[in-house]
Short mmCIF file of C-alpha atoms and ligand atoms in Angstrom, two decimals:
data_model
loop_
_atom_site.label_atom_id
_atom_site.label_comp_id
_atom_site.label_asym_id
_atom_site.label_seq_id
_atom_site.Cartn_x
_atom_site.Cartn_y
_atom_site.Cartn_z
CA UNK A 52 2.73 9.20 -14.15
CA UNK A 53 -0.37 7.34 -13.02
CA UNK A 54 -2.69 9.78 -11.32
CA UNK A 55 -6.39 10.41 -11.11
CA UNK A 56 -8.13 13.56 -9.97
CA UNK A 57 -5.83 13.72 -6.94
CA UNK A 58 -2.27 14.04 -8.25
CA UNK A 59 -0.24 14.16 -5.06
CA UNK A 60 0.25 14.96 -1.41
CA UNK A 61 0.95 18.68 -1.26
CA UNK A 62 1.67 19.03 2.45
CA UNK A 63 0.34 19.62 5.94
CA UNK A 64 -0.76 22.42 8.21
CA UNK A 65 0.43 21.91 11.78
CA UNK A 66 -0.53 23.70 14.97
CA UNK A 67 2.56 24.33 17.12
CA UNK A 68 3.17 26.05 20.45
CA UNK A 69 6.18 28.15 19.45
CA UNK A 70 6.22 29.01 15.75
CA UNK A 71 9.57 30.86 15.89
CA UNK A 72 11.36 27.93 17.54
CA UNK A 73 9.82 25.50 15.08
CA UNK A 74 10.88 27.66 12.13
CA UNK A 75 14.47 27.66 13.41
CA UNK A 76 14.36 23.86 13.58
CA UNK A 77 12.71 23.31 10.19
CA UNK A 78 15.12 25.71 8.45
CA UNK A 79 18.50 25.33 10.21
CA UNK A 80 18.36 21.60 10.90
CA UNK A 81 15.63 20.04 8.72
CA UNK A 82 16.55 22.29 5.76
CA UNK A 83 13.25 23.65 4.49
CA UNK A 84 13.01 27.31 3.43
CA UNK A 85 10.51 30.00 4.49
CA UNK A 86 8.37 31.29 1.62
CA UNK A 87 5.73 33.35 3.45
CA UNK A 88 4.58 34.62 6.82
CA UNK A 89 1.04 35.72 7.53
CA UNK A 90 -0.84 36.45 10.77
CA UNK A 91 1.70 34.61 12.88
CA UNK A 92 1.78 31.55 10.61
CA UNK A 93 4.90 30.58 8.64
CA UNK A 94 4.96 28.64 5.36
CA UNK A 95 7.95 26.55 4.31
CA UNK A 96 8.90 24.94 1.00
CA UNK A 97 11.01 22.00 -0.04
CA UNK A 98 13.16 21.90 -3.14
CA UNK A 99 10.17 20.70 -5.19
CA UNK A 100 7.57 22.76 -6.99
CA UNK A 101 4.82 23.12 -4.39
CA UNK A 102 4.53 26.68 -3.04
CA UNK A 103 4.88 25.31 0.49
CA UNK A 104 4.76 21.85 1.98
CA UNK A 105 4.64 22.73 5.68
CA UNK A 106 2.58 25.47 7.30
CA UNK A 107 3.11 26.21 11.00
CA UNK A 108 0.27 27.95 12.85
CA UNK A 109 0.33 29.16 16.46
CA UNK A 110 -1.81 26.96 18.71
CA UNK A 111 -1.90 26.21 22.45
CA UNK A 112 -1.42 22.49 21.80
CA UNK A 113 0.38 20.73 18.95
CA UNK A 114 -2.06 19.31 16.41
CA UNK A 115 -2.43 18.22 12.83
CA UNK A 116 -4.71 20.89 11.38
CA UNK A 117 -5.06 19.88 7.74
CA UNK A 118 -3.79 17.48 5.08
CA UNK A 119 -3.40 19.15 1.67
CA UNK A 120 -3.82 17.24 -1.58
CA UNK A 121 -3.08 18.49 -5.08
CA UNK A 122 -5.76 18.03 -7.75
CA UNK A 123 -5.32 17.92 -11.52
CA UNK A 124 -7.51 20.88 -12.44
CA UNK A 125 -10.76 22.70 -11.64
CA UNK A 126 -12.89 19.94 -13.14
CA UNK A 127 -11.08 17.42 -10.95
CA UNK A 128 -11.79 19.55 -7.87
CA UNK A 129 -15.48 19.76 -8.78
CA UNK A 130 -15.67 16.00 -9.37
CA UNK A 131 -13.90 15.31 -6.08
CA UNK A 132 -16.29 17.65 -4.26
CA UNK A 133 -19.25 15.64 -5.54
CA UNK A 134 -17.54 12.35 -4.85
CA UNK A 135 -16.51 13.25 -1.28
CA UNK A 136 -20.06 14.45 -0.59
CA UNK A 137 -21.59 11.27 -2.03
CA UNK A 138 -19.16 9.13 0.00
CA UNK A 139 -20.69 10.54 3.18
CA UNK A 140 -17.96 12.84 4.48
CA UNK A 141 -19.32 14.29 7.75
CA UNK A 142 -18.50 17.88 6.71
CA UNK A 143 -17.76 19.33 3.27
CA UNK A 144 -17.01 23.00 2.64
CA UNK A 145 -17.87 24.77 -0.63
CA UNK A 146 -15.47 24.96 -3.56
CA UNK A 147 -13.89 28.41 -3.52
CA UNK A 148 -10.66 30.33 -4.09
CA UNK A 149 -8.01 29.35 -1.51
CA UNK A 150 -7.07 32.27 0.73
CA UNK A 151 -3.41 31.93 1.61
CA UNK A 152 0.10 31.74 0.18
CA UNK A 153 0.03 29.92 -3.16
CA UNK A 154 -3.69 30.61 -3.62
CA UNK A 155 -5.59 28.27 -5.93
CA UNK A 156 -9.07 26.80 -5.97
CA UNK A 157 -10.40 23.97 -3.86
CA UNK A 158 -12.37 22.88 -0.83
CA UNK A 159 -11.92 21.40 2.60
CA UNK A 160 -13.74 18.42 4.03
CA UNK A 161 -13.61 16.20 7.08
CA UNK A 162 -13.06 12.48 6.67
CA UNK A 163 -15.02 10.01 8.87
CA UNK A 164 -12.30 9.98 11.56
CA UNK A 165 -12.15 13.75 11.91
CA UNK A 166 -9.19 14.62 9.70
CA UNK A 167 -9.49 17.91 7.82
CA UNK A 168 -8.39 17.40 4.23
CA UNK A 169 -8.06 20.11 1.58
CA UNK A 170 -8.04 19.56 -2.17
CA UNK A 171 -6.31 22.31 -4.14
CA UNK A 172 -5.61 23.09 -7.79
CA UNK A 173 -4.31 26.09 -9.73
CA UNK A 174 -1.98 26.91 -6.85
CA UNK A 175 1.28 28.76 -7.54
CA UNK A 176 4.29 26.53 -8.14
CA UNK A 177 8.01 27.28 -8.02
CA UNK A 178 9.82 27.34 -11.36
CA UNK A 179 13.13 26.28 -9.80
CA UNK A 180 11.99 22.85 -8.59
CA UNK A 181 14.82 20.32 -8.58
CA UNK A 182 16.31 17.79 -6.19
CA UNK A 183 19.01 19.38 -4.05
CA UNK A 184 21.46 17.53 -1.79
CA UNK A 185 20.55 17.76 1.92
CA UNK A 186 17.18 19.42 1.29
CA UNK A 187 13.80 17.70 1.56
CA UNK A 188 12.07 17.84 -1.81
CA UNK A 189 8.54 17.31 -0.50
CA UNK A 190 6.41 15.45 1.98
CA UNK A 191 6.10 12.00 0.46
CA UNK A 192 3.78 10.35 2.97
CA UNK A 193 1.76 10.72 6.13
CA UNK A 194 0.88 7.83 8.41
CA UNK A 195 -2.19 7.99 10.64
CA UNK A 196 -3.20 5.82 13.58
CA UNK A 197 -6.72 4.50 13.41
CA UNK A 198 -8.79 1.86 15.15
CA UNK A 199 -10.42 1.04 11.77
CA UNK A 200 -7.66 1.03 9.16
CA UNK A 201 -9.52 -0.82 6.42
CA UNK A 202 -12.58 1.42 6.79
CA UNK A 203 -10.31 4.48 6.74
CA UNK A 204 -8.53 3.30 3.60
CA UNK A 205 -11.82 2.36 1.95
CA UNK A 206 -13.13 5.91 2.42
CA UNK A 207 -10.05 7.44 0.75
CA UNK A 208 -10.41 4.95 -2.11
CA UNK A 209 -14.11 5.65 -2.57
CA UNK A 210 -14.06 9.41 -2.00
CA UNK A 211 -10.74 10.39 -3.55
CA UNK A 212 -9.85 7.64 -6.03
CA UNK A 213 -6.84 6.32 -4.12
CA UNK A 214 -5.65 2.71 -4.62
CA UNK A 215 -4.48 0.24 -2.00
CA UNK A 216 -0.81 -0.59 -2.72
CA UNK A 217 0.06 -3.10 -0.02
CA UNK A 218 -0.75 -4.29 3.46
CA UNK A 219 1.62 -5.18 6.26
CA UNK A 220 0.81 -4.15 9.82
CA UNK A 221 -0.28 -0.97 7.99
CA UNK A 222 -2.51 -0.35 4.97
CA UNK A 223 -0.72 1.70 2.29
CA UNK A 224 -2.62 3.76 -0.29
CA UNK A 225 -1.46 5.78 -3.31
CA UNK A 226 -2.77 8.47 -5.65
CA UNK A 227 0.03 8.36 -8.26
CA UNK A 228 2.99 6.12 -9.07
CA UNK A 229 4.62 6.58 -5.66
CA UNK A 230 4.00 3.41 -3.66
CA UNK A 231 2.09 5.33 -1.00
CA UNK A 232 1.40 8.84 0.16
CA UNK A 233 -0.92 7.85 3.02
CA UNK A 234 -0.80 4.80 5.28
CA UNK A 235 -3.06 3.74 8.12
CA UNK A 236 -1.46 2.19 11.21
CA UNK A 237 -3.44 0.31 13.85
CA UNK A 238 -4.02 2.44 16.94
CA UNK A 239 -6.46 3.11 19.71
CA UNK A 240 -7.55 6.48 18.36
CA UNK A 241 -7.24 8.75 15.34
CA UNK A 242 -3.84 10.42 15.68
CA UNK A 243 -0.76 11.30 13.60
CA UNK A 244 1.88 8.58 13.45
CA UNK A 245 4.55 10.41 11.41
CA UNK A 246 5.38 12.75 8.54
CA UNK A 247 7.93 11.60 5.91
CA UNK A 248 10.07 14.00 3.88
CA UNK A 249 11.69 12.75 0.68
CA UNK A 250 15.42 13.38 0.33
CA UNK A 251 17.71 13.28 -2.67
CA UNK A 252 19.21 9.86 -1.95
CA UNK A 253 20.63 7.90 0.95
CA UNK A 254 23.59 10.26 1.48
CA UNK A 255 21.18 13.14 2.08
CA UNK A 256 19.21 10.99 4.53
CA UNK A 257 22.35 10.16 6.46
CA UNK A 258 23.83 13.67 6.44
CA UNK A 259 20.43 14.79 7.73
CA UNK A 260 20.75 12.20 10.48
CA UNK A 261 24.09 13.78 11.34
CA UNK A 262 22.58 17.26 11.60
CA UNK A 263 19.77 15.93 13.75
CA UNK A 264 22.19 14.16 16.08
CA UNK A 265 24.25 17.34 16.43
CA UNK A 266 21.00 19.18 17.24
CA UNK A 267 20.29 16.75 20.08
CA UNK A 268 17.75 14.73 18.10
CA UNK A 269 19.31 11.33 17.35
CA UNK A 270 17.79 8.64 15.15
CA UNK A 271 14.91 6.97 17.01
CA UNK A 272 14.53 4.21 14.41
CA UNK A 273 16.86 3.48 11.50
CA UNK A 274 18.69 3.65 9.26
CA UNK A 275 16.80 0.88 7.54
CA UNK A 276 14.84 -0.06 4.45
CA UNK A 277 11.12 -0.69 4.64
CA UNK A 278 9.43 -3.71 3.03
CA UNK A 279 6.31 -1.94 1.68
CA UNK A 280 7.56 0.97 -0.45
CA UNK A 281 11.17 -0.30 -0.32
CA UNK A 282 12.23 3.14 0.97
CA UNK A 283 15.27 3.91 3.11
CA UNK A 284 14.27 5.49 6.40
CA UNK A 285 15.49 7.31 9.48
CA UNK A 286 12.98 8.53 12.09
CA UNK A 287 13.37 11.39 14.57
CA UNK A 288 11.41 13.36 17.13
CA UNK A 289 10.94 17.01 16.13
CA UNK A 290 9.86 19.88 18.44
CA UNK A 291 6.46 19.38 20.09
CA UNK A 292 7.00 15.61 19.63
CA UNK A 293 6.01 15.42 15.99
CA UNK A 294 7.67 12.28 14.59
CA UNK A 295 9.41 13.05 11.30
CA UNK A 296 11.18 10.81 8.81
CA UNK A 297 13.86 11.40 6.23
CA UNK A 298 13.33 8.91 3.42
CA UNK A 299 14.64 8.14 -0.08
CA UNK A 300 14.22 5.68 -2.94
CA UNK A 301 10.45 5.25 -2.56
CA UNK A 302 9.24 2.45 -4.85
CA UNK A 303 7.38 3.42 -8.02
CA UNK A 304 4.43 1.23 -8.94
CA UNK A 305 2.47 0.90 -12.17
CA UNK A 306 -1.08 -0.05 -13.02
CA UNK A 307 -0.19 -3.75 -12.91
CA UNK A 308 0.90 -3.60 -9.28
CA UNK A 309 -0.60 -6.44 -7.25
CA UNK A 310 -1.45 -5.80 -3.62
CA UNK A 311 0.78 -7.76 -1.27
CA UNK A 312 -0.68 -8.96 2.03
CA UNK A 313 0.92 -9.07 5.51
CA UNK A 314 2.51 -12.52 5.10
CA UNK A 315 4.44 -11.44 1.99
CA UNK A 316 7.20 -9.51 3.80
CA UNK A 317 10.40 -11.37 4.68
CA UNK A 318 12.83 -9.67 7.07
CA UNK A 319 16.03 -10.82 8.78
CA UNK A 320 15.06 -12.82 11.89
CA UNK A 321 14.03 -10.55 14.75
CA UNK A 322 13.72 -7.45 12.55
CA UNK A 323 10.98 -5.49 10.81
CA UNK A 324 13.00 -3.92 7.99
CA UNK A 325 14.92 -5.36 5.05
CA UNK A 326 18.44 -4.58 6.30
CA UNK A 327 18.18 -5.71 9.92
CA UNK A 328 20.83 -3.19 10.94
CA UNK A 329 18.73 -0.92 13.17
CA UNK A 330 17.63 -1.48 16.75
CA UNK A 331 13.84 -1.51 17.22
CA UNK A 332 11.95 1.80 17.36
CA UNK A 333 12.68 3.68 20.59
CA UNK A 334 10.06 3.71 23.33
CA UNK A 335 9.96 7.51 23.30
CA UNK A 336 9.30 7.55 19.56
CA UNK A 337 6.48 5.05 19.96
CA UNK A 338 4.98 7.26 22.68
CA UNK A 339 5.33 10.37 20.47
CA UNK A 340 3.64 8.54 17.59
CA UNK A 341 0.39 8.44 19.55
CA UNK A 342 0.37 12.00 20.91
CA UNK A 343 -0.56 14.33 18.05
CA UNK A 344 -4.29 14.69 17.59
CA UNK A 345 -6.27 16.16 14.73
CA UNK A 346 -7.72 19.59 15.47
CA UNK A 347 -11.49 19.57 15.94
CA UNK A 348 -13.70 21.14 13.30
CA UNK A 349 -13.09 21.94 9.66
CA UNK A 350 -9.76 23.65 9.05
CA UNK A 351 -9.82 27.41 8.51
CA UNK A 352 -6.33 28.88 8.03
FE1 LIG B 5 7.24 6.44 6.90
#
């Protein structure tokens, strides 16, 4: 695997209005599993090794509270702390033990557009990690709206050692051999566009789409296959209007990967995915993709 000091996207902390209702959704329908509860917050795992990939915290308004990245080891965390500081992050917390389920060692900082990001190593991992049908393995990417997508990507490259993979309407960046784990989408302000969960193949994506439809949450865009990343996708609106994606078959890239620019993508006429079988994104999904803001201030769980 190609990875630098940051080895992967570990997950997200979300603020939600009704934790219990969200937990019912993310377990019964979305198929994550609860691993811990603490002070009203609930922590959920996928079938992969990370202790938890989604943490739900009670808040009066839905918000993205923190993006969590995995780091290689303690030396990597210390290097990243220096690098993030030198890159001009507006706020950087001290390196310290992580207080919370999974523990570990790391620090939190704020990127130039106000996103709290945590870098963690030595966190507890599950020994039974393996792909399971119908269960998300992990969060494979987050997409953020930004009025300055190239500046935003450049900061993550400079401060965290990410690489630009491709550009389309979005700018896709990676920290390992997955085509992207973060992408920046043009938008009027800094908000969350969507959260993508990796499934064990197309059948698991589509059976998940069936569960979502039965739960009153039909596909808002998809099924389709993206150009950048070549991944199969289906998008939905989760409680509190978080936009979530089931995806599979994300492209692996190596060190020789050459960045493709917006004109490189060829789709069936009138479409913006490789299959051309899906209607365009729904208007309500597009509205939801601009609603979720980042919580103000550095994240404290
Ligand atoms: Fe996506």
